[in-house]
PDB file of C-alpha atoms in Angstrom:
ATOM      1  CA  MET A   1      -6.346  15.447 -20.488  1.00 43.00           C
ATOM      2  CA  PRO A   2      -5.191  15.319 -16.862  1.00 49.00           C
ATOM      3  CA  ARG A   3      -4.542  18.683 -15.275  1.00 63.00           C
ATOM      4  CA  LEU A   4      -1.184  17.713 -13.809  1.00 69.00           C
ATOM      5  CA  LYS A   5       1.727  18.440 -16.104  1.00 82.00           C
ATOM      6  CA  PRO A   6       4.976  16.732 -15.252  1.00 89.00           C
ATOM      7  CA  THR A   7       8.084  18.766 -14.620  1.00 91.00           C
ATOM      8  CA  SER A   8      11.550  17.316 -14.188  1.00 92.00           C
ATOM      9  CA  LYS A   9      11.600  18.501 -10.579  1.00 95.00           C
ATOM     10  CA  GLU A  10       8.236  16.881  -9.765  1.00 95.00           C
ATOM     11  CA  ILE A  11       9.169  13.643 -11.512  1.00 96.00           C
ATOM     12  CA  GLU A  12      12.435  13.482  -9.584  1.00 96.00           C
ATOM     13  CA  LEU A  13      10.629  14.143  -6.287  1.00 96.00           C
ATOM     14  CA  HIS A  14       8.081  11.370  -6.773  1.00 97.00           C
ATOM     15  CA  LEU A  15      10.631   8.859  -8.047  1.00 97.00           C
ATOM     16  CA  LYS A  16      12.706   9.553  -4.936  1.00 98.00           C
ATOM     17  CA  GLN A  17       9.658   9.061  -2.719  1.00 97.00           C
ATOM     18  CA  LEU A  18       8.882   5.763  -4.431  1.00 98.00           C
ATOM     19  CA  ALA A  19      12.478   4.624  -3.957  1.00 98.00           C
ATOM     20  CA  ASP A  20      12.667   5.805  -0.334  1.00 97.00           C
ATOM     21  CA  ASN A  21       9.298   4.575   0.949  1.00 97.00           C
ATOM     22  CA  PRO A  22      10.208   0.860   1.229  1.00 97.00           C
ATOM     23  CA  LEU A  23      13.455   1.835   2.973  1.00 97.00           C
ATOM     24  CA  ALA A  24      11.529   4.028   5.411  1.00 96.00           C
ATOM     25  CA  ILE A  25       9.070   1.223   6.166  1.00 96.00           C
ATOM     26  CA  ARG A  26      11.894  -1.242   6.784  1.00 95.00           C
ATOM     27  CA  ALA A  27      13.679   1.215   9.108  1.00 95.00           C
ATOM     28  CA  MET A  28      10.526   2.045  11.080  1.00 94.00           C
ATOM     29  CA  ILE A  29       9.580  -1.540  11.816  1.00 92.00           C
ATOM     30  CA  ALA A  30      13.103  -2.726  12.656  1.00 91.00           C
ATOM     31  CA  GLY A  31      13.076  -4.782  15.818  1.00 88.00           C
ATOM     32  CA  LEU A  32       9.336  -5.501  15.850  1.00 91.00           C
ATOM     33  CA  SER A  33       8.329  -9.095  16.451  1.00 91.00           C
ATOM     34  CA  ALA A  34       5.873 -11.007  14.266  1.00 92.00           C
ATOM     35  CA  ASP A  35       3.236 -10.335  16.951  1.00 91.00           C
ATOM     36  CA  GLY A  36       4.111  -6.640  16.965  1.00 91.00           C
ATOM     37  CA  LEU A  37       3.709  -6.477  13.192  1.00 94.00           C
ATOM     38  CA  ARG A  38       0.168  -7.869  13.572  1.00 94.00           C
ATOM     39  CA  TRP A  39      -0.772  -5.743  16.612  1.00 91.00           C
ATOM     40  CA  SER A  40      -3.467  -3.087  16.314  1.00 87.00           C
ATOM     41  CA  SER A  41      -4.928  -0.838  18.977  1.00 82.00           C
ATOM     42  CA  GLY A  42      -8.529  -1.764  18.130  1.00 83.00           C
ATOM     43  CA  LYS A  43     -10.739  -3.894  15.918  1.00 82.00           C
ATOM     44  CA  LYS A  44     -11.076  -1.162  13.312  1.00 86.00           C
ATOM     45  CA  ASP A  45      -7.422  -0.106  13.430  1.00 89.00           C
ATOM     46  CA  TRP A  46      -4.849  -1.522  11.067  1.00 93.00           C
ATOM     47  CA  SER A  47      -1.703  -3.362  12.001  1.00 94.00           C
ATOM     48  CA  VAL A  48       1.622  -2.924  10.213  1.00 95.00           C
ATOM     49  CA  VAL A  49       0.770  -6.035   8.154  1.00 96.00           C
ATOM     50  CA  ASP A  50      -2.642  -4.567   7.265  1.00 96.00           C
ATOM     51  CA  ILE A  51      -1.119  -1.275   6.123  1.00 96.00           C
ATOM     52  CA  LEU A  52       1.432  -3.100   4.010  1.00 97.00           C
ATOM     53  CA  ALA A  53      -1.359  -5.236   2.488  1.00 97.00           C
ATOM     54  CA  HIS A  54      -3.158  -2.019   1.553  1.00 97.00           C
ATOM     55  CA  LEU A  55      -0.019  -0.465   0.067  1.00 97.00           C
ATOM     56  CA  ARG A  56       0.659  -3.612  -1.956  1.00 97.00           C
ATOM     57  CA  ALA A  57      -2.867  -3.597  -3.370  1.00 97.00           C
ATOM     58  CA  CYS A  58      -2.637   0.107  -4.239  1.00 97.00           C
ATOM     59  CA  SER A  59       0.708  -0.496  -5.880  1.00 97.00           C
ATOM     60  CA  ASP A  60      -0.684  -3.448  -7.857  1.00 97.00           C
ATOM     61  CA  VAL A  61      -3.593  -1.380  -9.156  1.00 96.00           C
ATOM     62  CA  TRP A  62      -1.643   1.799  -9.909  1.00 96.00           C
ATOM     63  CA  CYS A  63       1.307  -0.048 -11.450  1.00 97.00           C
ATOM     64  CA  PHE A  64      -1.085  -1.914 -13.733  1.00 96.00           C
ATOM     65  CA  SER A  65      -2.510   1.369 -15.010  1.00 97.00           C
ATOM     66  CA  ILE A  66       0.965   2.897 -15.426  1.00 98.00           C
ATOM     67  CA  TYR A  67       2.216  -0.109 -17.393  1.00 98.00           C
ATOM     68  CA  ALA A  68      -0.961  -0.134 -19.498  1.00 97.00           C
ATOM     69  CA  MET A  69      -0.458   3.547 -20.392  1.00 97.00           C
ATOM     70  CA  LEU A  70       3.146   2.898 -21.366  1.00 97.00           C
ATOM     71  CA  ALA A  71       2.266  -0.193 -23.422  1.00 97.00           C
ATOM     72  CA  GLU A  72      -0.942   0.970 -25.134  1.00 96.00           C
ATOM     73  CA  ASN A  73      -2.229   4.177 -26.668  1.00 95.00           C
ATOM     74  CA  GLN A  74      -4.888   5.668 -24.366  1.00 96.00           C
ATOM     75  CA  PRO A  75      -6.260   2.439 -22.887  1.00 96.00           C
ATOM     76  CA  VAL A  76      -9.663   2.325 -21.229  1.00 95.00           C
ATOM     77  CA  LEU A  77      -9.304   0.667 -17.833  1.00 93.00           C
ATOM     78  CA  PRO A  78     -11.744  -0.185 -15.061  1.00 90.00           C
ATOM     79  CA  LEU A  79     -11.544   1.569 -11.728  1.00 92.00           C
ATOM     80  CA  LEU A  80     -10.350  -1.205  -9.427  1.00 92.00           C
ATOM     81  CA  ASP A  81     -11.036  -1.214  -5.687  1.00 91.00           C
ATOM     82  CA  GLU A  82      -7.724  -1.749  -3.909  1.00 91.00           C
ATOM     83  CA  HIS A  83      -9.484  -2.926  -0.725  1.00 90.00           C
ATOM     84  CA  ARG A  84     -11.221  -5.737  -2.593  1.00 93.00           C
ATOM     85  CA  TRP A  85      -7.984  -6.482  -4.422  1.00 93.00           C
ATOM     86  CA  ALA A  86      -6.108  -6.969  -1.156  1.00 92.00           C
ATOM     87  CA  LYS A  87      -8.910  -9.079   0.284  1.00 93.00           C
ATOM     88  CA  VAL A  88      -9.234 -11.355  -2.780  1.00 94.00           C
ATOM     89  CA  LEU A  89      -5.475 -11.914  -2.859  1.00 95.00           C
ATOM     90  CA  GLY A  90      -5.254 -12.437   0.903  1.00 95.00           C
ATOM     91  CA  TYR A  91      -2.420  -9.975   1.414  1.00 95.00           C
ATOM     92  CA  ALA A  92      -3.174  -9.409   5.121  1.00 94.00           C
ATOM     93  CA  ALA A  93      -2.851 -13.153   5.804  1.00 96.00           C
ATOM     94  CA  LEU A  94       0.741 -13.200   4.550  1.00 96.00           C
ATOM     95  CA  SER A  95       3.701 -12.648   6.825  1.00 95.00           C
ATOM     96  CA  PHE A  96       5.205  -9.195   6.806  1.00 96.00           C
ATOM     97  CA  GLU A  97       8.471 -10.501   5.329  1.00 96.00           C
ATOM     98  CA  VAL A  98       6.829 -12.319   2.427  1.00 96.00           C
ATOM     99  CA  SER A  99       4.599  -9.362   1.615  1.00 97.00           C
ATOM    100  CA  PHE A 100       7.364  -6.791   2.030  1.00 97.00           C
ATOM    101  CA  ASN A 101       9.743  -8.693  -0.261  1.00 97.00           C
ATOM    102  CA  VAL A 102       7.118  -8.804  -3.012  1.00 97.00           C
ATOM    103  CA  PHE A 103       6.393  -5.088  -2.460  1.00 97.00           C
ATOM    104  CA  ARG A 104      10.100  -4.238  -2.675  1.00 97.00           C
ATOM    105  CA  VAL A 105      10.652  -6.243  -5.884  1.00 97.00           C
ATOM    106  CA  GLN A 106       7.530  -4.748  -7.453  1.00 97.00           C
ATOM    107  CA  ARG A 107       8.865  -1.289  -6.599  1.00 98.00           C
ATOM    108  CA  GLU A 108      12.219  -2.023  -8.197  1.00 98.00           C
ATOM    109  CA  LYS A 109      10.450  -3.100 -11.411  1.00 98.00           C
ATOM    110  CA  LEU A 110       8.313   0.053 -11.442  1.00 98.00           C
ATOM    111  CA  LEU A 111      11.319   2.306 -10.893  1.00 98.00           C
ATOM    112  CA  ARG A 112      13.273   0.515 -13.625  1.00 97.00           C
ATOM    113  CA  ALA A 113      10.428   1.218 -16.045  1.00 97.00           C
ATOM    114  CA  LEU A 114       9.896   4.833 -14.992  1.00 98.00           C
ATOM    115  CA  LEU A 115      13.566   5.770 -14.960  1.00 97.00           C
ATOM    116  CA  THR A 116      13.866   4.935 -18.661  1.00 95.00           C
ATOM    117  CA  ILE A 117      10.970   6.997 -20.055  1.00 97.00           C
ATOM    118  CA  ASN A 118      11.078  10.456 -21.605  1.00 95.00           C
ATOM    119  CA  ILE A 119       8.878  13.426 -20.717  1.00 93.00           C
ATOM    120  CA  GLU A 120       6.357  12.585 -23.447  1.00 95.00           C
ATOM    121  CA  ALA A 121       5.823   9.144 -21.912  1.00 97.00           C
ATOM    122  CA  TRP A 122       5.026  10.762 -18.544  1.00 97.00           C
ATOM    123  CA  GLU A 123       2.110  12.471 -20.294  1.00 95.00           C
ATOM    124  CA  ARG A 124       0.654   9.251 -21.772  1.00 96.00           C
ATOM    125  CA  THR A 125      -2.935   8.818 -20.623  1.00 95.00           C
ATOM    126  CA  ALA A 126      -5.653   6.295 -19.906  1.00 96.00           C
ATOM    127  CA  ASN A 127      -9.326   6.527 -19.164  1.00 95.00           C
ATOM    128  CA  ILE A 128      -9.688   4.908 -15.769  1.00 95.00           C
ATOM    129  CA  GLY A 129     -13.234   4.505 -14.556  1.00 94.00           C
ATOM    130  CA  GLY A 130     -14.391   7.367 -16.775  1.00 93.00           C
ATOM    131  CA  HIS A 131     -11.627   9.817 -15.809  1.00 94.00           C
ATOM    132  CA  ASN A 132      -8.386  10.666 -17.585  1.00 94.00           C
ATOM    133  CA  HIS A 133      -5.150   9.924 -15.789  1.00 95.00           C
ATOM    134  CA  SER A 134      -1.545  10.100 -16.910  1.00 96.00           C
ATOM    135  CA  VAL A 135       1.572   8.126 -16.093  1.00 97.00           C
ATOM    136  CA  PHE A 136       2.648  11.156 -14.083  1.00 97.00           C
ATOM    137  CA  SER A 137      -0.636  11.561 -12.175  1.00 96.00           C
ATOM    138  CA  GLU A 138      -0.750   7.865 -11.254  1.00 96.00           C
ATOM    139  CA  THR A 139       2.903   7.873 -10.182  1.00 97.00           C
ATOM    140  CA  ARG A 140       2.348  11.008  -8.122  1.00 96.00           C
ATOM    141  CA  CYS A 141      -0.759   9.555  -6.458  1.00 95.00           C
ATOM    142  CA  LEU A 142       1.056   6.343  -5.601  1.00 97.00           C
ATOM    143  CA  ALA A 143       4.021   8.170  -4.062  1.00 97.00           C
ATOM    144  CA  LEU A 144       1.940  10.631  -2.049  1.00 96.00           C
ATOM    145  CA  HIS A 145      -0.476   7.949  -0.886  1.00 96.00           C
ATOM    146  CA  GLU A 146       2.400   5.918   0.509  1.00 96.00           C
ATOM    147  CA  VAL A 147       3.902   8.946   2.248  1.00 94.00           C
ATOM    148  CA  GLU A 148       0.571   9.433   4.045  1.00 94.00           C
ATOM    149  CA  HIS A 149       0.625   5.839   5.263  1.00 94.00           C
ATOM    150  CA  LEU A 150       4.208   6.145   6.563  1.00 95.00           C
ATOM    151  CA  ASN A 151       2.713   8.156   9.421  1.00 92.00           C
ATOM    152  CA  GLN A 152       0.482   5.196  10.295  1.00 91.00           C
ATOM    153  CA  PHE A 153       3.484   2.889  10.466  1.00 91.00           C
ATOM    154  CA  GLN A 154       5.218   5.320  12.808  1.00 92.00           C
ATOM    155  CA  GLU A 155       2.150   5.710  15.036  1.00 91.00           C
ATOM    156  CA  ILE A 156       1.900   1.939  15.499  1.00 90.00           C
ATOM    157  CA  VAL A 157       5.606   1.630  16.263  1.00 88.00           C
ATOM    158  CA  ASN A 158       5.345   4.467  18.800  1.00 88.00           C
ATOM    159  CA  LYS A 159       2.340   2.830  20.508  1.00 87.00           C
ATOM    160  CA  LEU A 160       4.145  -0.509  20.677  1.00 84.00           C
ATOM    161  CA  LYS A 161       7.221   1.119  22.214  1.00 79.00           C
ATOM    162  CA  THR A 162       5.039   2.955  24.754  1.00 79.00           C
ATOM    163  CA  GLU A 163       3.268  -0.273  25.728  1.00 73.00           C
ATOM    164  CA  LYS A 164       6.584  -2.079  26.236  1.00 64.00           C
ATOM    165  CA  GLN A 165       7.718   0.660  28.622  1.00 54.00           C
ATOM    166  CA  THR A 166       4.619   0.388  30.827  1.00 52.00           C
TER     167      THR A 166
END
């Protein structure tokens, strides 16, 4: 069994993060041009579009496991590599708007599903790549992972604003 036990307070926190993260992304990138959304400070650095591609892939993978846990009793799932997922699906080649709209709709569907479940459903589990995870642990990981990447969005926006001023 996963070590994380859901509490109402924790569930509420992570659901709020999941609801707020797309809004925060949209607010941070407001006013950036298509070129600005694809700008990166170096070959190994990500652009706004690259970060969004990564977040979409993570969301795809984690949402799949969450839905599988809600639909099946203790499913056994493979550990999927979100980087390969994004590359195979070509997320970074899409425009920011196209990718963001899919991300936003996917988030609405996830929230609709999670807002209707009871505490027992939050504890439903799956074996993912040989490790036990729960609906709660996957939801928590998704929310916290996105919060970490919000800082990357802000750093890029700040660099772009600094470059425009010089």
